[in-house]
Amino acid sequence: RLETVNISQASADQRAGRAGRVAPGTAYRLWPQSRRLEPARKAEIAQAELSALALELAAWGVTADGAAALHWLDPPPAGALAQARELLLRLAALDADGRITALGRRMLELGASPRLAAAALRAPAPLRALMADLLALTEARSPLRGEQARNDDFRARLAALHAWRDRRGAPARSDADTGALAAIEQASKGWRRRLDVHTAASGVPDSHCVGELLLHAFPDRVARRDDANPQRYTLANGRGARLHENTALHGEPWLVALDLRHDQRDSLILAAAPLDPRVLERDCPAQFTCERTLRWNDERAAAEAFEERRFGAIVLDRRSVPVQARDALPALLGAVRAKGIDFLPWSESARRLRARMQALRAWMPELSLPDVSDAALLARLEQWLAPYLEGKHRLDALKPEELSQALAAGLDHEQRRMLDVQAPESLTVPSGQSRRLDYAEGEPPVLAVKLQELFGLADTPRVGGGRIPVTLHLLSPAGRPIQVTQDLKGFWERTYPEVKKELKGRYPRHPWPDDPWTATPTHRAKPRPR
């Protein structure tokens, strides 16, 4: 198929130079100035699939660690080489220690790519002629033309080859390229010689035969249809894939995907063959696993446990099982990480404690209080929160007061004492009443109090070792804000006379002394006359 890619800057310069050598003129580069081309073309080893290289290295006795020590012109990407070894392990070309197996050596001798060599060597003797055709077809462009050109059923290519072979000399099919079929036939002859097959395959094979043969080449691309979306499939390697709108494979529950176009989300299946899933246990028993999995249920706000039987990443069966305490804890912590720290059942008291701790940490760093910001708490969930989630299966089983205990547990005795003294939850005002301090990140704490309760107090209260003046929200007898200040002395001297003049008539039952410095503070109104 045709793919368009950006050329490198070096290629662009070379092409412009070639044009200039042919004849005088101007070379126009037809791309926006904002687009930056790669300086030079990447080495093939940095882009290619490396399973053949990994198999060669294993045959030389080079281990995974030893490959890095070789003197490469361009070293292979570590991730791509690791993926190649993982594929060879699936194909049984390498053992668990990364050493080449007897099958792996035979695959090298055959000369095909590791995927196709594995399939060819596992094919039963009666089907090796058919396997030779599949090897030739897989390595060639599709011979189909016209409306059949986008046919994603790989069996259609095989049918075209067999029809052409069986009717040699007869008029060619209009939907197939005769020249392409002749080239594929030549390649198939070569594979038949290597596989020691003396006669060519013909006719129409069983509907699942192609998929079962190619299963050994593409075990990671076994695909199961999504029950909710018949166009979408889950691959054994964990990726998603989809059929195109005019697919010839609609309704097939299981496929082996031979050719995929990788997209950001689900890959597009360009060629595949149906598969009978019953052969998976017979031919690929090592890829079946039974796993206990955990999942977070948002609606129930609880952890759920399942026992799943899988082929690779494809879930075949799932049954619900009781959640064990040791299982639930990672799920609960994972839900908090995913949802954020506000997902926890914070009480108002716990929120205030956290705000006080964070404020005092900023005001008095010498106390070394723990960081209780969102990011810090999320990073230390195992240390401060996990002990209080032990034995719980649901987040709402965590009591709000336990969150306060979890935060306070991070403070030693002296830090707790300093928190109560230097970032108190409330202050006792001259009236004798205790009034709450409200803390906000990056701001001084706020004390909302009726003006009459502060008579006789000259200086603004301070916290944080005397470094932080409290912001006073002075209230009228009705609890409405009159003034916001951090300079109480200045308020009594300059602003109080105006406030008294304005509010004395409105609130006659409350004291409005001429000298607030010596007046008795009170939170009560004058008693009504009898």
Short mmCIF file of C-alpha atoms in Angstrom, two decimals:
data_model
loop_
_atom_site.label_atom_id
_atom_site.label_comp_id
_atom_site.label_asym_id
_atom_site.label_seq_id
_atom_site.Cartn_x
_atom_site.Cartn_y
_atom_site.Cartn_z
CA ARG A 1 0.00 0.00 0.00
CA LEU A 2 1.07 3.60 -0.50
CA GLU A 3 2.24 5.54 2.53
CA THR A 4 3.36 9.17 2.45
CA VAL A 5 6.07 10.32 4.85
CA ASN A 6 8.12 13.49 5.27
CA ILE A 7 11.57 13.41 3.74
CA SER A 8 14.64 14.60 5.64
CA GLN A 9 16.27 18.00 5.17
CA ALA A 10 19.32 16.24 3.67
CA SER A 11 17.10 14.54 1.05
CA ALA A 12 15.41 17.86 0.22
CA ASP A 13 18.79 19.56 -0.28
CA GLN A 14 20.02 16.67 -2.41
CA ARG A 15 16.93 16.79 -4.65
CA ALA A 16 17.23 20.54 -5.11
CA GLY A 17 20.89 20.09 -6.06
CA ARG A 18 20.04 17.37 -8.56
CA ALA A 19 17.49 19.65 -10.23
CA GLY A 20 20.09 22.40 -10.46
CA ARG A 21 22.58 20.13 -12.19
CA VAL A 22 20.06 19.13 -14.87
CA ALA A 23 19.11 22.66 -15.93
CA PRO A 24 19.14 26.24 -14.63
CA GLY A 25 16.09 27.31 -12.68
CA THR A 26 14.61 27.66 -9.20
CA ALA A 27 13.84 24.90 -6.70
CA TYR A 28 10.61 25.49 -4.77
CA ARG A 29 10.04 23.70 -1.50
CA LEU A 30 6.34 23.14 -1.08
CA TRP A 31 5.90 23.00 2.68
CA PRO A 32 5.32 25.72 5.28
CA GLN A 33 8.32 27.43 6.81
CA SER A 34 7.03 26.42 10.25
CA ARG A 35 7.56 22.73 9.49
CA ARG A 36 10.97 21.52 10.57
CA LEU A 37 12.28 18.47 8.72
CA GLU A 38 14.52 15.93 10.38
CA PRO A 39 18.16 16.84 9.60
CA ALA A 40 18.88 13.41 8.09
CA ARG A 41 17.12 10.16 7.38
CA LYS A 42 16.94 7.81 10.35
CA ALA A 43 18.90 4.60 10.13
CA GLU A 44 16.77 1.60 9.14
CA ILE A 45 17.66 -0.20 12.39
CA ALA A 46 15.96 2.62 14.32
CA GLN A 47 12.66 2.05 12.48
CA ALA A 48 12.53 -1.61 11.44
CA GLU A 49 10.94 -4.58 13.20
CA LEU A 50 13.89 -6.39 14.79
CA SER A 51 12.76 -10.00 15.36
CA ALA A 52 15.07 -11.34 12.60
CA LEU A 53 18.03 -9.48 14.14
CA ALA A 54 17.14 -10.72 17.63
CA LEU A 55 17.02 -14.32 16.34
CA GLU A 56 20.43 -13.94 14.67
CA LEU A 57 21.90 -12.53 17.88
CA ALA A 58 20.48 -15.44 19.87
CA ALA A 59 22.01 -17.89 17.37
CA TRP A 60 25.40 -16.23 17.95
CA GLY A 61 24.94 -16.68 21.69
CA VAL A 62 24.50 -12.95 22.35
CA THR A 63 22.33 -12.34 25.42
CA ALA A 64 20.04 -9.38 25.99
CA ASP A 65 22.75 -7.68 28.06
CA GLY A 66 25.47 -8.61 25.61
CA ALA A 67 23.77 -6.86 22.68
CA ALA A 68 24.47 -3.47 24.24
CA ALA A 69 28.20 -4.27 24.35
CA LEU A 70 28.46 -4.95 20.60
CA HIS A 71 30.05 -2.30 18.37
CA TRP A 72 27.11 -1.06 16.31
CA LEU A 73 27.22 1.55 13.56
CA ASP A 74 23.78 2.52 14.86
CA PRO A 75 22.65 0.68 18.02
CA PRO A 76 19.16 -0.84 17.88
CA PRO A 77 16.56 0.84 20.10
CA ALA A 78 16.38 -1.07 23.39
CA GLY A 79 12.57 -1.04 23.43
CA ALA A 80 12.24 -2.42 19.88
CA LEU A 81 14.80 -5.14 20.61
CA ALA A 82 12.97 -6.12 23.80
CA GLN A 83 9.68 -6.34 21.86
CA ALA A 84 11.38 -8.52 19.25
CA ARG A 85 12.62 -10.93 21.93
CA GLU A 86 9.16 -11.05 23.46
CA LEU A 87 7.73 -12.02 20.06
CA LEU A 88 10.36 -14.74 19.61
CA LEU A 89 9.45 -16.10 23.03
CA ARG A 90 5.79 -16.28 21.92
CA LEU A 91 6.88 -18.07 18.74
CA ALA A 92 8.93 -20.57 20.84
CA ALA A 93 12.11 -19.50 19.01
CA LEU A 94 13.69 -18.52 22.34
CA ASP A 95 13.43 -20.17 25.73
CA ALA A 96 12.68 -18.39 29.01
CA ASP A 97 16.41 -17.58 29.44
CA GLY A 98 16.60 -15.95 26.00
CA ARG A 99 18.57 -18.81 24.38
CA ILE A 100 17.68 -19.98 20.89
CA THR A 101 15.63 -23.20 20.71
CA ALA A 102 15.84 -26.02 18.18
CA LEU A 103 12.77 -24.52 16.47
CA GLY A 104 14.52 -21.16 16.38
CA ARG A 105 17.53 -22.64 14.57
CA ARG A 106 15.25 -24.30 12.00
CA MET A 107 13.50 -20.96 11.52
CA LEU A 108 16.84 -19.35 10.69
CA GLU A 109 17.65 -22.09 8.20
CA LEU A 110 14.33 -21.66 6.41
CA GLY A 111 15.13 -18.05 5.53
CA ALA A 112 11.68 -16.57 6.07
CA SER A 113 10.88 -13.84 8.56
CA PRO A 114 10.58 -15.29 12.09
CA ARG A 115 6.79 -15.02 12.11
CA LEU A 116 6.29 -16.81 8.80
CA ALA A 117 9.04 -19.34 9.50
CA ALA A 118 7.35 -20.34 12.76
CA ALA A 119 4.04 -20.86 10.95
CA ALA A 120 5.65 -22.82 8.09
CA LEU A 121 7.52 -25.20 10.39
CA ARG A 122 4.42 -25.89 12.50
CA ALA A 123 2.16 -26.57 9.51
CA PRO A 124 1.04 -30.23 9.23
CA ALA A 125 2.58 -32.08 6.28
CA PRO A 126 -0.70 -32.26 4.27
CA LEU A 127 -1.05 -28.48 4.49
CA ARG A 128 2.49 -27.43 3.63
CA ALA A 129 1.64 -26.79 -0.01
CA LEU A 130 -1.08 -24.42 1.18
CA MET A 131 1.43 -22.90 3.62
CA ALA A 132 3.82 -22.20 0.72
CA ASP A 133 1.04 -20.20 -0.97
CA LEU A 134 0.39 -18.26 2.24
CA LEU A 135 4.09 -17.44 2.60
CA ALA A 136 4.17 -16.09 -0.95
CA LEU A 137 0.93 -14.14 -0.55
CA THR A 138 1.92 -12.65 2.81
CA GLU A 139 5.18 -11.26 1.46
CA ALA A 140 3.62 -9.86 -1.74
CA ARG A 141 1.27 -7.04 -2.56
CA SER A 142 -2.35 -8.05 -2.88
CA PRO A 143 -3.10 -9.31 -6.42
CA LEU A 144 -6.73 -8.12 -6.14
CA ARG A 145 -7.83 -5.14 -8.19
CA GLY A 146 -10.95 -3.07 -8.80
CA GLU A 147 -13.69 -3.37 -6.20
CA GLN A 148 -11.80 -6.27 -4.59
CA ALA A 149 -8.67 -4.18 -3.94
CA ARG A 150 -9.79 -3.28 -0.40
CA ASN A 151 -11.02 -6.78 0.44
CA ASP A 152 -9.72 -7.40 3.97
CA ASP A 153 -10.44 -11.14 3.93
CA PHE A 154 -7.03 -12.69 3.25
CA ARG A 155 -8.72 -15.82 1.94
CA ALA A 156 -9.83 -13.83 -1.13
CA ARG A 157 -6.19 -13.50 -2.22
CA LEU A 158 -5.67 -17.24 -1.82
CA ALA A 159 -8.85 -17.93 -3.79
CA ALA A 160 -7.62 -15.68 -6.62
CA LEU A 161 -4.28 -17.53 -6.73
CA HIS A 162 -5.90 -20.96 -6.79
CA ALA A 163 -8.45 -19.90 -9.41
CA TRP A 164 -5.66 -18.58 -11.64
CA ARG A 165 -3.56 -21.72 -11.08
CA ASP A 166 -6.45 -24.14 -11.72
CA ARG A 167 -7.57 -22.31 -14.88
CA ARG A 168 -4.11 -21.73 -16.36
CA GLY A 169 -4.55 -20.65 -19.97
CA ALA A 170 -8.17 -19.59 -19.45
CA PRO A 171 -9.18 -15.88 -19.46
CA ALA A 172 -7.97 -14.13 -16.26
CA ARG A 173 -10.36 -12.83 -13.63
CA SER A 174 -11.13 -9.15 -14.05
CA ASP A 175 -10.61 -8.51 -10.31
CA ALA A 176 -7.06 -9.94 -10.16
CA ASP A 177 -3.72 -8.88 -11.66
CA THR A 178 -2.32 -11.72 -13.79
CA GLY A 179 1.25 -10.44 -13.55
CA ALA A 180 1.05 -10.22 -9.77
CA LEU A 181 -0.39 -13.76 -9.57
CA ALA A 182 2.42 -15.10 -11.77
CA ALA A 183 5.03 -13.51 -9.47
CA ILE A 184 3.29 -14.96 -6.41
CA GLU A 185 3.25 -18.39 -8.08
CA GLN A 186 7.02 -18.19 -8.66
CA ALA A 187 7.56 -17.30 -4.99
CA SER A 188 5.29 -20.17 -3.94
CA LYS A 189 7.36 -22.62 -6.02
CA GLY A 190 10.46 -21.50 -4.15
CA TRP A 191 8.78 -22.04 -0.79
CA ARG A 192 7.52 -25.47 -1.89
CA ARG A 193 11.11 -26.47 -2.64
CA ARG A 194 12.29 -25.30 0.78
CA LEU A 195 9.41 -27.09 2.50
CA ASP A 196 9.99 -30.25 0.44
CA VAL A 197 6.55 -30.10 -1.17
CA HIS A 198 6.18 -31.54 -4.67
CA THR A 199 2.63 -30.54 -5.66
CA ALA A 200 0.84 -27.20 -5.53
CA ALA A 201 -2.31 -26.64 -3.51
CA SER A 202 -5.61 -26.09 -5.29
CA GLY A 203 -9.28 -25.73 -4.65
CA VAL A 204 -10.95 -24.01 -1.69
CA PRO A 205 -9.57 -24.88 1.77
CA ASP A 206 -11.67 -25.12 4.91
CA SER A 207 -12.99 -21.74 6.01
CA HIS A 208 -10.80 -21.65 9.14
CA CYS A 209 -7.75 -23.39 7.68
CA VAL A 210 -5.95 -20.17 6.64
CA GLY A 211 -6.44 -18.60 10.06
CA GLU A 212 -5.28 -21.73 11.88
CA LEU A 213 -2.06 -21.88 9.83
CA LEU A 214 -1.29 -18.18 10.26
CA LEU A 215 -2.07 -18.33 13.99
CA HIS A 216 1.51 -19.56 14.54
CA ALA A 217 2.88 -16.48 12.76
CA PHE A 218 0.66 -13.95 14.53
CA PRO A 219 -0.29 -15.29 17.98
CA ASP A 220 -0.17 -11.75 19.36
CA ARG A 221 -2.69 -10.62 16.74
CA VAL A 222 -5.43 -13.10 17.54
CA ALA A 223 -8.50 -10.85 17.76
CA ARG A 224 -11.84 -11.31 19.47
CA ARG A 225 -14.92 -9.27 18.53
CA ASP A 226 -16.27 -6.78 21.04
CA ASP A 227 -19.76 -7.80 22.16
CA ALA A 228 -20.89 -4.17 22.31
CA ASN A 229 -19.38 -3.13 18.95
CA PRO A 230 -19.18 -5.74 16.16
CA GLN A 231 -16.72 -3.58 14.18
CA ARG A 232 -14.20 -3.52 17.03
CA TYR A 233 -11.82 -6.26 18.20
CA THR A 234 -9.42 -6.80 21.10
CA LEU A 235 -6.03 -8.20 20.14
CA ALA A 236 -4.09 -10.68 22.25
CA ASN A 237 -1.34 -8.06 22.63
CA GLY A 238 -3.79 -5.75 24.40
CA ARG A 239 -4.34 -3.24 21.59
CA GLY A 240 -7.67 -2.50 19.96
CA ALA A 241 -8.44 -2.92 16.27
CA ARG A 242 -11.39 -2.20 14.00
CA LEU A 243 -12.77 -3.30 10.63
CA HIS A 244 -13.38 -0.75 7.89
CA GLU A 245 -16.92 0.10 6.76
CA ASN A 246 -16.93 -2.14 3.66
CA THR A 247 -15.33 -5.13 5.36
CA ALA A 248 -15.78 -8.66 4.06
CA LEU A 249 -15.25 -10.01 7.59
CA HIS A 250 -18.32 -8.56 9.27
CA GLY A 251 -19.75 -10.92 11.88
CA GLU A 252 -16.61 -13.03 12.36
CA PRO A 253 -16.18 -13.56 16.12
CA TRP A 254 -12.47 -14.46 15.96
CA LEU A 255 -9.77 -13.32 13.54
CA VAL A 256 -6.03 -13.48 12.99
CA ALA A 257 -4.94 -10.00 11.84
CA LEU A 258 -2.07 -10.15 9.34
CA ASP A 259 -1.84 -6.50 8.33
CA LEU A 260 -2.71 -3.50 10.51
CA ARG A 261 -2.46 0.23 10.04
CA HIS A 262 -1.54 1.61 13.44
CA ASP A 263 -3.64 4.56 14.53
CA GLN A 264 -3.54 6.47 17.79
CA ARG A 265 -6.49 4.56 19.24
CA ASP A 266 -7.63 1.40 17.45
CA SER A 267 -5.58 0.05 14.54
CA LEU A 268 -7.34 -0.54 11.22
CA ILE A 269 -7.43 -4.19 10.08
CA LEU A 270 -6.27 -4.30 6.45
CA ALA A 271 -6.04 -8.09 6.12
CA ALA A 272 -7.20 -10.91 8.39
CA ALA A 273 -8.53 -14.46 8.33
CA PRO A 274 -11.23 -16.09 10.50
CA LEU A 275 -10.20 -18.46 13.25
CA ASP A 276 -11.86 -21.25 15.23
CA PRO A 277 -11.03 -20.40 18.87
CA ARG A 278 -11.05 -24.08 19.82
CA VAL A 279 -7.62 -24.50 18.21
CA LEU A 280 -6.05 -21.97 20.60
CA GLU A 281 -5.86 -24.38 23.52
CA ARG A 282 -4.50 -27.09 21.25
CA ASP A 283 -1.85 -24.98 19.52
CA CYS A 284 -1.04 -22.18 22.03
CA PRO A 285 -1.65 -23.58 25.54
CA ALA A 286 1.16 -21.51 27.09
CA GLN A 287 -0.67 -18.26 26.30
CA PHE A 288 -3.66 -19.11 28.48
CA THR A 289 -3.61 -17.69 31.98
CA CYS A 290 -5.96 -17.51 34.96
CA GLU A 291 -5.62 -14.26 36.88
CA ARG A 292 -7.25 -12.60 39.82
CA THR A 293 -7.95 -8.99 38.88
CA LEU A 294 -9.25 -5.96 40.72
CA ARG A 295 -11.36 -3.13 39.42
CA TRP A 296 -12.77 0.03 40.91
CA ASN A 297 -16.55 0.45 40.63
CA ASP A 298 -17.34 4.17 40.52
CA GLU A 299 -21.05 3.70 41.12
CA ARG A 300 -20.54 1.64 44.26
CA ALA A 301 -17.31 3.44 45.23
CA ALA A 302 -15.92 0.03 46.06
CA ALA A 303 -13.28 -2.44 44.92
CA GLU A 304 -14.45 -5.51 42.99
CA ALA A 305 -12.50 -8.73 42.44
CA PHE A 306 -12.75 -11.10 39.49
CA GLU A 307 -11.13 -14.30 38.41
CA GLU A 308 -10.39 -14.06 34.70
CA ARG A 309 -9.29 -16.64 32.17
CA ARG A 310 -7.36 -14.99 29.37
CA PHE A 311 -5.70 -15.69 26.07
CA GLY A 312 -2.99 -13.05 26.12
CA ALA A 313 -4.91 -9.87 26.92
CA ILE A 314 -8.26 -11.26 25.68
CA VAL A 315 -10.63 -12.04 28.53
CA LEU A 316 -12.41 -15.33 27.80
CA ASP A 317 -14.29 -15.85 31.08
CA ARG A 318 -14.80 -13.65 34.12
CA ARG A 319 -16.48 -14.46 37.40
CA SER A 320 -16.90 -12.34 40.48
CA VAL A 321 -15.08 -13.48 43.62
CA PRO A 322 -14.98 -12.07 47.16
CA VAL A 323 -12.65 -9.13 47.65
CA GLN A 324 -9.85 -9.90 50.06
CA ALA A 325 -8.49 -7.19 52.32
CA ARG A 326 -5.02 -7.47 50.80
CA ASP A 327 -6.54 -7.04 47.34
CA ALA A 328 -8.78 -4.12 48.23
CA LEU A 329 -6.05 -1.81 49.53
CA PRO A 330 -4.22 -1.37 46.18
CA ALA A 331 -7.57 -0.78 44.44
CA LEU A 332 -8.61 1.85 46.99
CA LEU A 333 -5.28 3.65 46.74
CA GLY A 334 -5.45 3.44 42.95
CA ALA A 335 -8.91 5.02 42.95
CA VAL A 336 -7.66 7.92 45.09
CA ARG A 337 -4.72 8.44 42.73
CA ALA A 338 -7.01 8.42 39.71
CA LYS A 339 -9.75 10.62 41.19
CA GLY A 340 -7.60 13.01 43.20
CA ILE A 341 -7.28 13.78 46.88
CA ASP A 342 -10.72 15.44 47.03
CA PHE A 343 -12.27 12.03 46.34
CA LEU A 344 -11.67 11.16 50.00
CA PRO A 345 -14.53 11.78 52.48
CA TRP A 346 -13.02 14.89 54.06
CA SER A 347 -14.85 16.38 57.03
CA GLU A 348 -14.79 20.12 57.64
CA SER A 349 -12.61 19.48 60.68
CA ALA A 350 -10.08 17.48 58.62
CA ARG A 351 -9.97 20.17 55.93
CA ARG A 352 -9.29 22.85 58.57
CA LEU A 353 -6.54 20.74 60.14
CA ARG A 354 -4.90 20.31 56.76
CA ALA A 355 -5.13 24.04 56.04
CA ARG A 356 -3.57 24.87 59.43
CA MET A 357 -0.71 22.41 58.87
CA GLN A 358 0.05 23.76 55.42
CA ALA A 359 -0.11 27.37 56.66
CA LEU A 360 2.25 26.79 59.60
CA ARG A 361 4.64 24.86 57.33
CA ALA A 362 4.92 28.00 55.17
CA TRP A 363 5.14 30.45 58.11
CA MET A 364 7.62 28.51 60.25
CA PRO A 365 9.71 26.20 58.00
CA GLU A 366 12.08 25.53 60.89
CA LEU A 367 9.41 23.26 62.41
CA SER A 368 9.77 20.81 59.46
CA LEU A 369 6.05 20.06 59.27
CA PRO A 370 5.09 17.51 56.61
CA ASP A 371 3.83 18.76 53.24
CA VAL A 372 0.07 18.10 53.01
CA SER A 373 -0.55 19.61 49.57
CA ASP A 374 -2.55 17.56 47.06
CA ALA A 375 0.57 16.43 45.18
CA ALA A 376 2.47 15.49 48.34
CA LEU A 377 -0.43 13.52 49.82
CA LEU A 378 -0.96 11.61 46.57
CA ALA A 379 2.74 10.77 46.42
CA ARG A 380 2.71 9.40 50.00
CA LEU A 381 -0.60 7.52 50.09
CA GLU A 382 1.05 4.30 51.26
CA GLN A 383 2.63 6.08 54.24
CA TRP A 384 -0.20 8.22 55.66
CA LEU A 385 -3.47 6.78 54.29
CA ALA A 386 -2.91 3.05 53.77
CA PRO A 387 -2.86 2.17 57.51
CA TYR A 388 -6.38 3.64 57.87
CA LEU A 389 -7.71 1.74 54.80
CA GLU A 390 -6.54 -1.68 55.99
CA GLY A 391 -9.44 -4.14 56.03
CA LYS A 392 -11.80 -1.79 54.16
CA HIS A 393 -13.38 -2.56 50.78
CA ARG A 394 -15.05 0.81 50.20
CA LEU A 395 -13.84 4.37 50.51
CA ASP A 396 -17.00 5.45 52.32
CA ALA A 397 -16.03 3.02 55.10
CA LEU A 398 -13.27 5.49 55.94
CA LYS A 399 -14.65 7.69 58.71
CA PRO A 400 -14.04 11.44 58.39
CA GLU A 401 -12.37 11.56 61.80
CA GLU A 402 -9.93 8.92 60.60
CA LEU A 403 -8.66 11.33 57.97
CA SER A 404 -7.90 13.84 60.71
CA GLN A 405 -6.09 11.11 62.63
CA ALA A 406 -4.14 10.13 59.52
CA LEU A 407 -2.96 13.73 59.00
CA ALA A 408 -2.11 14.28 62.67
CA ALA A 409 -0.16 11.02 62.78
CA GLY A 410 2.51 12.72 60.66
CA LEU A 411 3.31 15.17 63.49
CA ASP A 412 5.47 14.49 66.50
CA HIS A 413 4.53 15.78 69.96
CA GLU A 414 6.36 19.11 69.64
CA GLN A 415 4.94 19.78 66.18
CA ARG A 416 1.41 19.14 67.46
CA ARG A 417 1.97 21.54 70.36
CA MET A 418 3.32 24.23 68.04
CA LEU A 419 0.41 23.73 65.65
CA ASP A 420 -2.07 24.37 68.47
CA VAL A 421 -0.14 27.41 69.68
CA GLN A 422 1.02 29.03 66.42
CA ALA A 423 -1.84 28.03 64.07
CA PRO A 424 -4.75 27.59 66.50
CA GLU A 425 -8.14 26.50 65.36
CA SER A 426 -9.72 29.42 67.21
CA LEU A 427 -8.86 32.50 69.28
CA THR A 428 -10.42 33.68 72.54
CA VAL A 429 -11.46 37.32 72.07
CA PRO A 430 -11.82 39.94 74.88
CA SER A 431 -15.52 39.08 75.31
CA GLY A 432 -14.40 35.67 76.57
CA GLN A 433 -15.86 33.88 73.54
CA SER A 434 -13.87 31.51 71.30
CA ARG A 435 -14.05 32.48 67.63
CA ARG A 436 -12.84 30.26 64.78
CA LEU A 437 -9.91 31.17 62.55
CA ASP A 438 -10.38 30.40 58.85
CA TYR A 439 -7.22 29.41 56.96
CA ALA A 440 -6.67 29.64 53.20
CA GLU A 441 -3.50 28.72 51.31
CA GLY A 442 -1.16 31.68 50.84
CA GLU A 443 -3.34 34.03 52.91
CA PRO A 444 -3.31 35.17 56.56
CA PRO A 445 -6.03 33.52 58.65
CA VAL A 446 -9.35 35.31 58.98
CA LEU A 447 -11.09 36.04 62.29
CA ALA A 448 -14.73 37.09 61.86
CA VAL A 449 -15.96 38.73 65.08
CA LYS A 450 -18.47 41.34 66.20
CA LEU A 451 -16.90 44.70 66.86
CA GLN A 452 -18.26 44.91 70.44
CA GLU A 453 -16.35 41.75 71.40
CA LEU A 454 -13.01 43.47 70.79
CA PHE A 455 -13.44 46.55 73.04
CA GLY A 456 -10.22 47.11 74.95
CA LEU A 457 -8.02 45.22 72.48
CA ALA A 458 -5.45 47.55 70.95
CA ASP A 459 -3.28 45.33 68.80
CA THR A 460 -4.21 42.91 66.04
CA PRO A 461 -3.75 39.27 67.12
CA ARG A 462 -0.81 37.45 65.48
CA VAL A 463 -0.04 33.79 64.74
CA GLY A 464 2.88 31.88 63.23
CA GLY A 465 5.34 32.85 65.95
CA GLY A 466 4.13 36.46 65.84
CA ARG A 467 5.01 36.77 62.15
CA ILE A 468 1.50 36.75 60.68
CA PRO A 469 -1.17 39.34 61.63
CA VAL A 470 -4.70 37.95 61.59
CA THR A 471 -7.10 39.52 59.08
CA LEU A 472 -10.04 40.82 61.12
CA HIS A 473 -13.50 40.81 59.59
CA LEU A 474 -15.27 43.22 61.97
CA LEU A 475 -19.00 42.57 62.05
CA SER A 476 -22.04 44.63 62.97
CA PRO A 477 -24.39 43.37 65.72
CA ALA A 478 -26.36 41.72 62.91
CA GLY A 479 -23.26 39.84 61.74
CA ARG A 480 -22.73 41.95 58.61
CA PRO A 481 -19.17 42.99 57.64
CA ILE A 482 -18.22 46.53 58.63
CA GLN A 483 -14.49 46.56 58.06
CA VAL A 484 -11.66 44.25 56.98
CA THR A 485 -8.37 45.17 58.59
CA GLN A 486 -5.05 43.97 59.95
CA ASP A 487 -4.59 47.26 61.85
CA LEU A 488 -7.01 47.19 64.80
CA LYS A 489 -5.36 50.15 66.51
CA GLY A 490 -5.80 52.29 63.41
CA PHE A 491 -9.42 51.21 63.16
CA TRP A 492 -10.19 52.40 66.73
CA GLU A 493 -8.42 55.69 66.11
CA ARG A 494 -9.66 56.63 62.64
CA THR A 495 -12.59 54.50 61.51
CA TYR A 496 -14.56 53.64 64.65
CA PRO A 497 -16.00 57.17 65.19
CA GLU A 498 -17.55 57.07 61.71
CA VAL A 499 -18.86 53.52 62.23
CA LYS A 500 -20.37 54.53 65.59
CA LYS A 501 -22.11 57.54 64.06
CA GLU A 502 -23.60 55.40 61.27
CA LEU A 503 -24.69 52.33 63.26
CA LYS A 504 -25.58 53.60 66.75
CA GLY A 505 -29.07 54.58 65.69
CA ARG A 506 -29.58 51.35 63.82
CA TYR A 507 -28.52 49.16 66.74
CA PRO A 508 -29.44 51.16 69.88
CA ARG A 509 -29.47 48.13 72.20
CA HIS A 510 -25.77 47.49 71.59
CA PRO A 511 -22.97 49.49 73.27
CA TRP A 512 -21.28 52.22 71.24
CA PRO A 513 -18.90 53.82 73.77
CA ASP A 514 -16.96 56.98 72.99
CA ASP A 515 -13.78 55.31 74.28
CA PRO A 516 -13.53 51.72 72.92
CA TRP A 517 -10.14 51.32 74.59
CA THR A 518 -11.61 51.16 78.10
CA ALA A 519 -15.11 49.82 77.34
CA THR A 520 -16.14 46.37 78.52
CA PRO A 521 -16.22 43.88 75.65
CA THR A 522 -19.44 41.93 75.22
CA HIS A 523 -21.22 39.62 72.81
CA ARG A 524 -24.65 40.50 74.23
CA ALA A 525 -27.08 43.31 73.66
CA LYS A 526 -28.33 45.52 76.53
CA PRO A 527 -31.31 43.98 78.35
CA ARG A 528 -34.69 45.38 77.30
CA PRO A 529 -36.25 47.89 79.77
CA ARG A 530 -39.04 46.31 81.85
#
